Amino acid sequence: MALIVQKYGGTSVGDTDRILNVAKKVKALYDKGNQLVVVVSARGGVTNELVARAKTLNAEPDQREMDMLLAVGEQETIALTAIALHSLGMPAVSRTGGQAGILTDPAHTKARIMDISGGDIAAQVKAGKVVIVAGFQGVNAHGEVTTLGRGGSDLTAIALAYAVKADECQIFTDVDGIYSADPRIVPAARKINEISYEELLEMAASGSKVMQPRSVEFAQKFNVQFEVRSSFNDNPGTLVKAEAPSMEDIVVSGVAVDKNQTKITVSELPDKPGMAAQIFERLAQSGVIVDMIIQNVGRGGKANLSFTVNRDDRKKAEGTMNALFKELGGGKLDPSYDVVKLSVVGVGMRSHSGVAAKFFSTLASNAVNILMISTSEIKIAVAITPEDADKAANAVHAAFGLNAK
Ligand code: ASP
Ligand code: MG
């Protein structure tokens, strides 16, 4: 007998048939003597629909009211899931985030969890009930409904698993687990059996979107091991856990492709101390997140520097730079263009050399030009042109021996 926290994402609860399918899966485990806490997302597409509806009324809707609105999506699903379980003769009860004791800071639409008591979940479970909890939502100290940022149901599940000291935490989604690359880009990608929190975080930061990154950070901080698996079959998924020594035998675990970057180049800057500081301070103040950076050698007292930002932030970044040039009385923008970030990730890099050499020589032999490079302890990333992206991802995936056998 185990206490299991499960989470079902939007596709897994997309309609009443699928909700009934979830209820059957829950019942099967319950009938084997397990205790279950089940976190659910809004039906797929509902949160986006609610956002769009608000925006037809006001381009910048009030954040508190957005939370009131968005929390509705998950509340629909908890009730329907409980009702589906009842229809199978199962004892089940639903709980909102607030009722589950998820206390957050006041930051509407991106609240952080301050404390999680679990409310009466433990008592309900002990009394034999399956407890269905609304993902993505909490309450702040004033009892106001908050939400945890898009994709936040993952965080609810992992935080609850920690709070109730679950024996297992399972994240059910529409894919079989974490893949060595996005199979839509790299058809030879394969499911990874085990991956460390850190690698999954790097993969997420590098453009692969299976889990909400904040939830993985939480799992890492509190060492909440979890499994990502499909709700549509019984295949084992990917176990996400603390780094194990054996993981170092595999040098590269995955290849990530982020097709959402723009490269911005600033030239003709006065080449003196403090320039980079001013540029990145201004960008930070404008809320622009900068990813890769290169500074070129200054010539004739002028410096130039390039960085990448999310494509959606291109206009904002350019505007911020133009405003700064006015104040400095110098500097200009070269034309910005879209790039793709290709990353290789693996904890094995810590103990193996030659990863960069292999990565770059694979790109070279495929005639892929490297525009920028950045590294961390367990990741090497390059910016390349969008035309090269798919070819490069497939070649690198094969070169590191990741292709499915
Ligand atoms: N429904 C929310 C969203 O779409 C939370 C989640 O699905 O995890 O972002
Ligand atoms: Mg999700």
CSV table of C-alpha atoms and ligand atoms in Angstrom, one decimal:
chain,number,residue,atom,x,y,z
A,1,MET,CA,0.0,0.0,0.0
A,2,ALA,CA,1.4,3.4,-1.0
A,3,LEU,CA,0.3,7.0,-0.8
A,4,ILE,CA,0.4,8.2,-4.4
A,5,VAL,CA,0.0,11.7,-5.7
A,6,GLN,CA,-1.0,11.8,-9.4
A,7,LYS,CA,-1.3,14.8,-11.7
A,8,TYR,CA,-3.3,14.7,-14.9
A,9,GLY,CA,-2.6,17.5,-17.4
A,10,GLY,CA,-5.1,19.3,-19.7
A,11,THR,CA,-5.1,16.7,-22.5
A,12,SER,CA,-5.6,13.9,-20.1
A,13,VAL,CA,-8.8,15.5,-18.8
A,14,GLY,CA,-9.7,17.1,-22.2
A,15,ASP,CA,-13.4,15.9,-22.2
A,16,THR,CA,-15.7,13.8,-20.1
A,17,ASP,CA,-14.6,10.5,-21.8
A,18,ARG,CA,-11.1,11.2,-20.8
A,19,ILE,CA,-12.1,12.2,-17.3
A,20,LEU,CA,-13.8,8.9,-17.0
A,21,ASN,CA,-10.7,7.2,-18.2
A,22,VAL,CA,-8.7,9.0,-15.5
A,23,ALA,CA,-11.3,7.9,-12.9
A,24,LYS,CA,-10.9,4.3,-14.0
A,25,LYS,CA,-7.1,4.5,-13.7
A,26,VAL,CA,-7.5,5.9,-10.2
A,27,LYS,CA,-10.0,3.2,-9.2
A,28,ALA,CA,-7.7,0.5,-10.4
A,29,LEU,CA,-4.9,1.7,-8.1
A,30,TYR,CA,-7.3,2.3,-5.3
A,31,ASP,CA,-8.7,-1.2,-5.6
A,32,LYS,CA,-5.1,-2.5,-5.1
A,33,GLY,CA,-5.1,-0.8,-1.7
A,34,ASN,CA,-3.3,2.4,-2.5
A,35,GLN,CA,-4.2,5.9,-1.2
A,36,LEU,CA,-4.6,8.6,-3.8
A,37,VAL,CA,-4.4,12.4,-4.1
A,38,VAL,CA,-5.1,13.5,-7.6
A,39,VAL,CA,-4.2,16.9,-9.0
A,40,VAL,CA,-5.9,18.0,-12.2
A,41,SER,CA,-5.4,20.8,-14.7
A,42,ALA,CA,-8.1,22.6,-16.6
A,43,ARG,CA,-9.4,20.8,-19.7
A,44,GLY,CA,-6.9,21.4,-22.6
A,45,GLY,CA,-7.4,24.8,-24.1
A,46,VAL,CA,-9.7,26.2,-21.4
A,47,THR,CA,-7.1,28.4,-19.7
A,48,ASN,CA,-6.2,29.9,-23.1
A,49,GLU,CA,-9.8,30.5,-23.9
A,50,LEU,CA,-10.4,32.2,-20.6
A,51,VAL,CA,-7.4,34.5,-21.2
A,52,ALA,CA,-8.6,35.3,-24.7
A,53,ARG,CA,-12.1,36.1,-23.5
A,54,ALA,CA,-10.8,38.5,-20.9
A,55,LYS,CA,-8.6,40.2,-23.5
A,56,THR,CA,-11.6,40.9,-25.8
A,57,LEU,CA,-12.9,43.1,-22.9
A,58,ASN,CA,-9.6,44.7,-21.9
A,59,ALA,CA,-6.1,44.3,-23.4
A,60,GLU,CA,-4.6,44.5,-19.9
A,61,PRO,CA,-7.1,42.9,-17.5
A,62,ASP,CA,-6.7,43.3,-13.8
A,63,GLN,CA,-4.5,40.5,-12.4
A,64,ARG,CA,-6.6,39.7,-9.4
A,65,GLU,CA,-9.6,39.3,-11.6
A,66,MET,CA,-7.6,37.1,-14.0
A,67,ASP,CA,-6.8,34.8,-11.2
A,68,MET,CA,-10.5,34.6,-10.3
A,69,LEU,CA,-11.2,33.8,-13.9
A,70,LEU,CA,-8.4,31.3,-14.5
A,71,ALA,CA,-9.0,29.3,-11.3
A,72,VAL,CA,-12.4,28.4,-12.8
A,73,GLY,CA,-10.8,26.0,-15.3
A,74,GLU,CA,-9.3,23.7,-12.7
A,75,GLN,CA,-12.5,23.9,-10.5
A,76,GLU,CA,-14.5,22.5,-13.4
A,77,THR,CA,-12.2,19.5,-13.7
A,78,ILE,CA,-12.0,18.7,-10.0
A,79,ALA,CA,-15.8,18.5,-9.7
A,80,LEU,CA,-16.1,16.5,-12.9
A,81,THR,CA,-13.4,14.1,-11.8
A,82,ALA,CA,-15.0,13.6,-8.4
A,83,ILE,CA,-18.4,13.0,-10.1
A,84,ALA,CA,-16.8,10.5,-12.5
A,85,LEU,CA,-15.3,8.6,-9.6
A,86,HIS,CA,-18.7,8.6,-7.8
A,87,SER,CA,-20.2,7.1,-10.9
A,88,LEU,CA,-17.8,4.2,-10.5
A,89,GLY,CA,-18.9,3.8,-6.9
A,90,MET,CA,-15.7,5.4,-5.5
A,91,PRO,CA,-15.5,7.6,-2.4
A,92,ALA,CA,-14.0,10.9,-3.7
A,93,VAL,CA,-14.0,14.5,-2.7
A,94,SER,CA,-12.7,17.6,-4.5
A,95,ARG,CA,-10.6,20.5,-3.0
A,96,THR,CA,-9.6,23.9,-4.3
A,97,GLY,CA,-6.0,25.0,-3.9
A,98,GLY,CA,-7.1,27.1,-0.9
A,99,GLN,CA,-8.9,24.2,0.7
A,100,ALA,CA,-5.7,22.2,0.2
A,101,GLY,CA,-3.9,24.7,2.3
A,102,ILE,CA,-1.7,26.1,-0.6
A,103,LEU,CA,-0.7,29.5,0.8
A,104,THR,CA,1.0,31.8,-1.7
A,105,ASP,CA,2.5,35.3,-1.8
A,106,PRO,CA,0.3,38.1,-3.2
A,107,ALA,CA,1.7,38.1,-6.7
A,108,HIS,CA,-1.4,37.5,-8.8
A,109,THR,CA,-0.9,35.3,-11.9
A,110,LYS,CA,2.6,34.2,-10.9
A,111,ALA,CA,2.3,33.6,-7.1
A,112,ARG,CA,4.9,31.6,-5.3
A,113,ILE,CA,4.0,29.0,-2.7
A,114,MET,CA,4.9,30.2,0.9
A,115,ASP,CA,3.4,27.2,2.7
A,116,ILE,CA,1.5,24.1,2.0
A,117,SER,CA,-0.4,22.4,4.8
A,118,GLY,CA,-2.5,20.0,2.8
A,119,GLY,CA,-5.7,21.1,4.6
A,120,ASP,CA,-7.7,18.1,5.5
A,121,ILE,CA,-6.3,15.9,2.7
A,122,ALA,CA,-4.5,13.6,5.1
A,123,ALA,CA,-7.7,13.0,7.1
A,124,GLN,CA,-9.8,12.5,4.0
A,125,VAL,CA,-7.3,10.0,2.6
A,126,LYS,CA,-7.2,8.2,5.9
A,127,ALA,CA,-11.0,7.9,5.9
A,128,GLY,CA,-10.7,6.1,2.6
A,129,LYS,CA,-11.4,8.9,0.2
A,130,VAL,CA,-9.7,9.8,-3.0
A,131,VAL,CA,-9.0,13.6,-2.9
A,132,ILE,CA,-9.1,15.5,-6.1
A,133,VAL,CA,-7.2,18.8,-5.9
A,134,ALA,CA,-7.3,21.8,-8.3
A,135,GLY,CA,-3.9,22.4,-9.8
A,136,PHE,CA,-2.4,25.8,-10.5
A,137,GLN,CA,-4.2,27.7,-7.7
A,138,GLY,CA,-3.7,28.8,-4.2
A,139,VAL,CA,-4.8,31.6,-1.8
A,140,ASN,CA,-2.8,34.5,-0.4
A,141,ALA,CA,-2.8,35.6,3.2
A,142,HIS,CA,-5.9,37.7,2.5
A,143,GLY,CA,-7.8,34.7,1.3
A,144,GLU,CA,-7.6,36.0,-2.3
A,145,VAL,CA,-7.4,33.4,-5.1
A,146,THR,CA,-4.0,33.3,-6.8
A,147,THR,CA,-2.5,31.2,-9.6
A,148,LEU,CA,1.0,29.8,-9.9
A,149,GLY,CA,2.0,30.7,-13.4
A,150,ARG,CA,1.1,28.8,-16.6
A,151,GLY,CA,1.7,25.1,-16.3
A,152,GLY,CA,1.4,25.5,-12.6
A,153,SER,CA,-0.5,22.3,-11.9
A,154,ASP,CA,2.8,20.4,-12.1
A,155,LEU,CA,4.0,22.6,-9.2
A,156,THR,CA,0.8,21.8,-7.2
A,157,ALA,CA,1.4,18.1,-7.6
A,158,ILE,CA,5.0,18.2,-6.6
A,159,ALA,CA,4.4,20.5,-3.7
A,160,LEU,CA,1.6,18.3,-2.5
A,161,ALA,CA,3.6,15.2,-2.8
A,162,TYR,CA,6.2,16.8,-0.6
A,163,ALA,CA,3.5,18.1,1.9
A,164,VAL,CA,1.7,14.8,2.3
A,165,LYS,CA,5.0,12.8,2.2
A,166,ALA,CA,3.8,10.7,-0.7
A,167,ASP,CA,5.5,7.5,-1.5
A,168,GLU,CA,5.2,8.2,-5.2
A,169,CYS,CA,4.4,11.2,-7.4
A,170,GLN,CA,3.3,10.6,-11.0
A,171,ILE,CA,2.8,13.3,-13.6
A,172,PHE,CA,0.5,12.0,-16.3
A,173,THR,CA,0.6,13.8,-19.6
A,174,ASP,CA,0.1,13.1,-23.4
A,175,VAL,CA,3.6,11.8,-24.1
A,176,ASP,CA,5.4,8.7,-22.8
A,177,GLY,CA,8.0,10.7,-20.8
A,178,ILE,CA,10.9,12.9,-21.3
A,179,TYR,CA,12.5,12.4,-24.7
A,180,SER,CA,16.2,12.8,-25.7
A,181,ALA,CA,14.9,15.4,-28.2
A,182,ASP,CA,11.6,16.7,-29.5
A,183,PRO,CA,10.4,13.7,-31.7
A,184,ARG,CA,8.7,16.2,-34.1
A,185,ILE,CA,12.2,17.5,-34.9
A,186,VAL,CA,14.3,14.4,-34.3
A,187,PRO,CA,12.3,11.3,-35.3
A,188,ALA,CA,15.0,9.1,-33.9
A,189,ALA,CA,14.5,10.6,-30.4
A,190,ARG,CA,13.9,8.1,-27.6
A,191,LYS,CA,12.4,8.1,-24.2
A,192,ILE,CA,14.8,8.6,-21.4
A,193,ASN,CA,14.4,6.2,-18.5
A,194,GLU,CA,16.0,8.3,-15.8
A,195,ILE,CA,17.1,11.9,-15.7
A,196,SER,CA,18.3,14.2,-13.0
A,197,TYR,CA,16.4,17.3,-11.8
A,198,GLU,CA,19.3,19.5,-13.0
A,199,GLU,CA,19.3,18.0,-16.5
A,200,LEU,CA,15.5,18.4,-16.8
A,201,LEU,CA,15.8,22.0,-15.7
A,202,GLU,CA,18.5,22.7,-18.3
A,203,MET,CA,16.4,21.0,-21.0
A,204,ALA,CA,13.4,23.1,-20.0
A,205,ALA,CA,15.5,26.3,-20.0
A,206,SER,CA,16.7,25.2,-23.5
A,207,GLY,CA,13.3,24.9,-25.0
A,208,SER,CA,11.8,21.6,-24.2
A,209,LYS,CA,8.4,22.0,-22.6
A,210,VAL,CA,7.3,18.9,-20.8
A,211,MET,CA,7.2,20.3,-17.2
A,212,GLN,CA,6.8,23.7,-15.7
A,213,PRO,CA,10.4,24.6,-14.8
A,214,ARG,CA,9.4,26.0,-11.4
A,215,SER,CA,8.0,22.6,-10.5
A,216,VAL,CA,11.3,20.9,-11.3
A,217,GLU,CA,13.1,23.5,-9.2
A,218,PHE,CA,10.8,22.7,-6.3
A,219,ALA,CA,11.4,19.0,-6.7
A,220,GLN,CA,15.1,19.5,-6.8
A,221,LYS,CA,15.1,21.7,-3.7
A,222,PHE,CA,13.0,19.2,-1.6
A,223,ASN,CA,14.2,16.1,-3.4
A,224,VAL,CA,10.7,15.0,-4.6
A,225,GLN,CA,11.3,12.2,-7.0
A,226,PHE,CA,8.6,11.9,-9.7
A,227,GLU,CA,7.7,10.0,-12.8
A,228,VAL,CA,6.5,11.6,-16.1
A,229,ARG,CA,4.3,9.2,-18.0
A,230,SER,CA,1.4,8.9,-20.5
A,231,SER,CA,-2.2,8.8,-19.3
A,232,PHE,CA,-3.1,7.0,-22.6
A,233,ASN,CA,-1.1,3.8,-22.1
A,234,ASP,CA,0.6,1.8,-19.3
A,235,ASN,CA,4.2,2.2,-20.5
A,236,PRO,CA,6.7,3.1,-17.9
A,237,GLY,CA,7.7,6.8,-18.1
A,238,THR,CA,10.7,8.8,-17.1
A,239,LEU,CA,11.9,8.9,-13.5
A,240,VAL,CA,13.2,12.3,-12.5
A,241,LYS,CA,15.4,12.2,-9.5
A,242,ALA,CA,18.6,13.4,-7.8
A,243,GLU,CA,21.7,12.7,-9.8
A,244,ALA,CA,22.9,9.1,-9.4
A,245,PRO,CA,26.6,8.2,-10.1
A,246,SER,CA,25.6,5.8,-12.9
A,247,MET,CA,24.1,8.7,-14.8
A,248,GLU,CA,27.6,10.1,-15.5
A,249,ASP,CA,28.3,7.1,-17.8
A,250,ILE,CA,26.0,8.8,-20.3
A,251,VAL,CA,27.7,12.0,-21.4
A,252,VAL,CA,24.8,13.7,-23.2
A,253,SER,CA,21.3,12.9,-22.1
A,254,GLY,CA,19.4,15.1,-24.5
A,255,VAL,CA,19.4,17.7,-27.2
A,256,ALA,CA,17.1,20.7,-26.9
A,257,VAL,CA,15.9,23.1,-29.6
A,258,ASP,CA,14.6,26.5,-28.8
A,259,LYS,CA,13.1,28.0,-32.0
A,260,ASN,CA,11.9,31.2,-30.2
A,261,GLN,CA,15.0,33.4,-30.1
A,262,THR,CA,16.0,36.6,-31.7
A,263,LYS,CA,19.6,37.9,-31.9
A,264,ILE,CA,20.1,41.6,-31.3
A,265,THR,CA,23.3,43.3,-32.1
A,266,VAL,CA,24.4,46.6,-30.6
A,267,SER,CA,27.3,48.4,-32.3
A,268,GLU,CA,29.2,51.7,-32.2
A,269,LEU,CA,29.1,51.7,-28.4
A,270,PRO,CA,31.8,53.8,-26.5
A,271,ASP,CA,34.3,51.1,-25.5
A,272,LYS,CA,34.6,51.9,-21.8
A,273,PRO,CA,33.8,50.2,-18.4
A,274,GLY,CA,30.1,50.0,-17.5
A,275,MET,CA,28.6,49.7,-20.9
A,276,ALA,CA,27.5,46.1,-20.6
A,277,ALA,CA,26.2,46.8,-17.1
A,278,GLN,CA,24.0,49.6,-18.4
A,279,ILE,CA,22.7,47.6,-21.3
A,280,PHE,CA,21.7,44.6,-19.2
A,281,GLU,CA,20.4,46.8,-16.4
A,282,ARG,CA,18.0,48.5,-18.8
A,283,LEU,CA,16.8,45.3,-20.3
A,284,ALA,CA,16.2,43.8,-16.9
A,285,GLN,CA,14.2,46.9,-15.9
A,286,SER,CA,12.1,46.5,-19.1
A,287,GLY,CA,11.4,42.9,-18.0
A,288,VAL,CA,13.4,41.5,-21.0
A,289,ILE,CA,15.1,38.2,-20.3
A,290,VAL,CA,18.4,37.8,-22.0
A,291,ASP,CA,19.7,34.4,-22.9
A,292,MET,CA,23.0,34.2,-24.8
A,293,ILE,CA,25.5,37.0,-24.9
A,294,ILE,CA,28.7,37.7,-26.9
A,295,GLN,CA,30.9,40.8,-26.8
A,296,ASN,CA,33.2,41.3,-29.7
A,297,VAL,CA,36.6,42.9,-29.6
A,298,GLY,CA,36.5,46.7,-29.5
A,299,ARG,CA,38.0,48.6,-32.4
A,300,GLY,CA,38.8,52.3,-32.6
A,301,GLY,CA,37.3,53.0,-29.2
A,302,LYS,CA,34.0,51.4,-30.2
A,303,ALA,CA,32.5,48.1,-28.9
A,304,ASN,CA,29.8,45.9,-30.2
A,305,LEU,CA,27.9,43.2,-28.5
A,306,SER,CA,25.1,40.7,-29.4
A,307,PHE,CA,22.5,39.0,-27.2
A,308,THR,CA,19.5,36.8,-27.7
A,309,VAL,CA,16.0,37.4,-26.3
A,310,ASN,CA,12.6,35.7,-26.7
A,311,ARG,CA,11.1,36.6,-30.1
A,312,ASP,CA,8.1,38.2,-28.4
A,313,ASP,CA,10.5,40.6,-26.6
A,314,ARG,CA,12.2,41.8,-29.7
A,315,LYS,CA,10.4,45.2,-30.0
A,316,LYS,CA,10.7,45.8,-26.3
A,317,ALA,CA,14.4,45.1,-26.4
A,318,GLU,CA,15.0,47.3,-29.4
A,319,GLY,CA,13.0,50.1,-27.9
A,320,THR,CA,15.0,49.9,-24.7
A,321,MET,CA,18.3,50.0,-26.6
A,322,ASN,CA,17.3,53.0,-28.7
A,323,ALA,CA,16.3,54.9,-25.6
A,324,LEU,CA,19.7,54.1,-24.0
A,325,PHE,CA,21.6,55.2,-27.1
A,326,LYS,CA,19.9,58.6,-26.9
A,327,GLU,CA,21.2,59.1,-23.4
A,328,LEU,CA,24.7,57.8,-24.2
A,329,GLY,CA,24.9,59.9,-27.4
A,330,GLY,CA,26.2,56.8,-29.2
A,331,GLY,CA,25.4,53.3,-30.2
A,332,LYS,CA,23.2,51.8,-32.9
A,333,LEU,CA,21.3,48.6,-33.6
A,334,ASP,CA,22.3,46.3,-36.5
A,335,PRO,CA,19.2,44.5,-38.0
A,336,SER,CA,17.9,41.9,-35.5
A,337,TYR,CA,17.2,38.4,-36.8
A,338,ASP,CA,15.7,35.2,-35.6
A,339,VAL,CA,18.0,32.4,-34.4
A,340,VAL,CA,17.6,28.9,-33.0
A,341,LYS,CA,19.3,27.8,-29.9
A,342,LEU,CA,20.5,24.2,-30.0
A,343,SER,CA,21.7,22.7,-26.7
A,344,VAL,CA,23.3,19.4,-25.6
A,345,VAL,CA,22.6,18.6,-21.9
A,346,GLY,CA,24.1,16.0,-19.6
A,347,VAL,CA,25.5,15.6,-16.1
A,348,GLY,CA,28.2,13.4,-17.6
A,349,MET,CA,29.8,16.5,-19.0
A,350,ARG,CA,31.2,17.3,-15.6
A,351,SER,CA,33.5,14.3,-15.8
A,352,HIS,CA,34.0,13.9,-19.6
A,353,SER,CA,36.0,16.2,-21.8
A,354,GLY,CA,35.6,16.6,-25.5
A,355,VAL,CA,31.9,17.3,-25.6
A,356,ALA,CA,32.4,20.7,-27.1
A,357,ALA,CA,34.8,19.4,-29.7
A,358,LYS,CA,32.4,16.7,-30.8
A,359,PHE,CA,29.5,19.1,-30.8
A,360,PHE,CA,31.2,21.7,-32.9
A,361,SER,CA,32.9,19.3,-35.3
A,362,THR,CA,29.5,17.7,-36.0
A,363,LEU,CA,28.1,21.1,-36.8
A,364,ALA,CA,31.1,21.8,-39.0
A,365,SER,CA,30.8,18.6,-41.0
A,366,ASN,CA,27.2,19.5,-41.6
A,367,ALA,CA,28.1,23.0,-42.8
A,368,VAL,CA,26.2,24.6,-39.9
A,369,ASN,CA,27.6,28.0,-39.0
A,370,ILE,CA,27.8,28.8,-35.3
A,371,LEU,CA,26.6,32.4,-34.4
A,372,MET,CA,27.0,32.3,-30.6
A,373,ILE,CA,28.1,29.9,-27.9
A,374,SER,CA,27.2,29.6,-24.2
A,375,THR,CA,28.0,27.0,-21.7
A,376,SER,CA,27.1,25.8,-18.2
A,377,GLU,CA,28.6,23.0,-16.2
A,378,ILE,CA,26.2,20.5,-17.8
A,379,LYS,CA,25.2,22.2,-21.0
A,380,ILE,CA,26.6,23.6,-24.2
A,381,ALA,CA,24.4,25.7,-26.4
A,382,VAL,CA,24.9,27.4,-29.8
A,383,ALA,CA,22.8,29.8,-31.7
A,384,ILE,CA,22.4,28.9,-35.4
A,385,THR,CA,20.1,30.0,-38.2
A,386,PRO,CA,16.5,28.7,-38.3
A,387,GLU,CA,17.3,27.0,-41.7
A,388,ASP,CA,20.0,24.9,-40.1
A,389,ALA,CA,18.0,23.9,-37.0
A,390,ASP,CA,16.5,20.6,-37.9
A,391,LYS,CA,19.5,19.3,-39.8
A,392,ALA,CA,21.8,20.2,-36.9
A,393,ALA,CA,19.6,18.8,-34.2
A,394,ASN,CA,19.4,15.4,-36.0
A,395,ALA,CA,23.1,15.3,-36.7
A,396,VAL,CA,24.1,16.1,-33.1
A,397,HIS,CA,21.5,13.7,-31.7
A,398,ALA,CA,23.1,10.9,-33.8
A,399,ALA,CA,26.7,12.0,-33.0
A,400,PHE,CA,26.2,11.6,-29.3
A,401,GLY,CA,24.7,8.1,-29.7
A,402,LEU,CA,21.2,9.1,-28.7
A,403,ASN,CA,19.3,7.7,-31.6
A,404,ALA,CA,16.9,4.9,-30.8
A,405,LYS,CA,18.4,1.5,-31.6
B,1,ASP,N1,-4.4,25.3,-16.6
B,1,ASP,C1,-3.2,26.0,-16.4
B,1,ASP,C2,-2.5,26.3,-17.7
B,1,ASP,O1,-3.0,26.0,-18.7
B,1,ASP,C3,-2.3,25.2,-15.5
B,1,ASP,C4,-1.8,23.9,-16.0
B,1,ASP,O2,-2.4,23.3,-17.0
B,1,ASP,O3,-0.9,23.3,-15.5
B,1,ASP,O4,-1.4,26.9,-17.7
B,2,MG,MG,0.6,21.4,-18.4
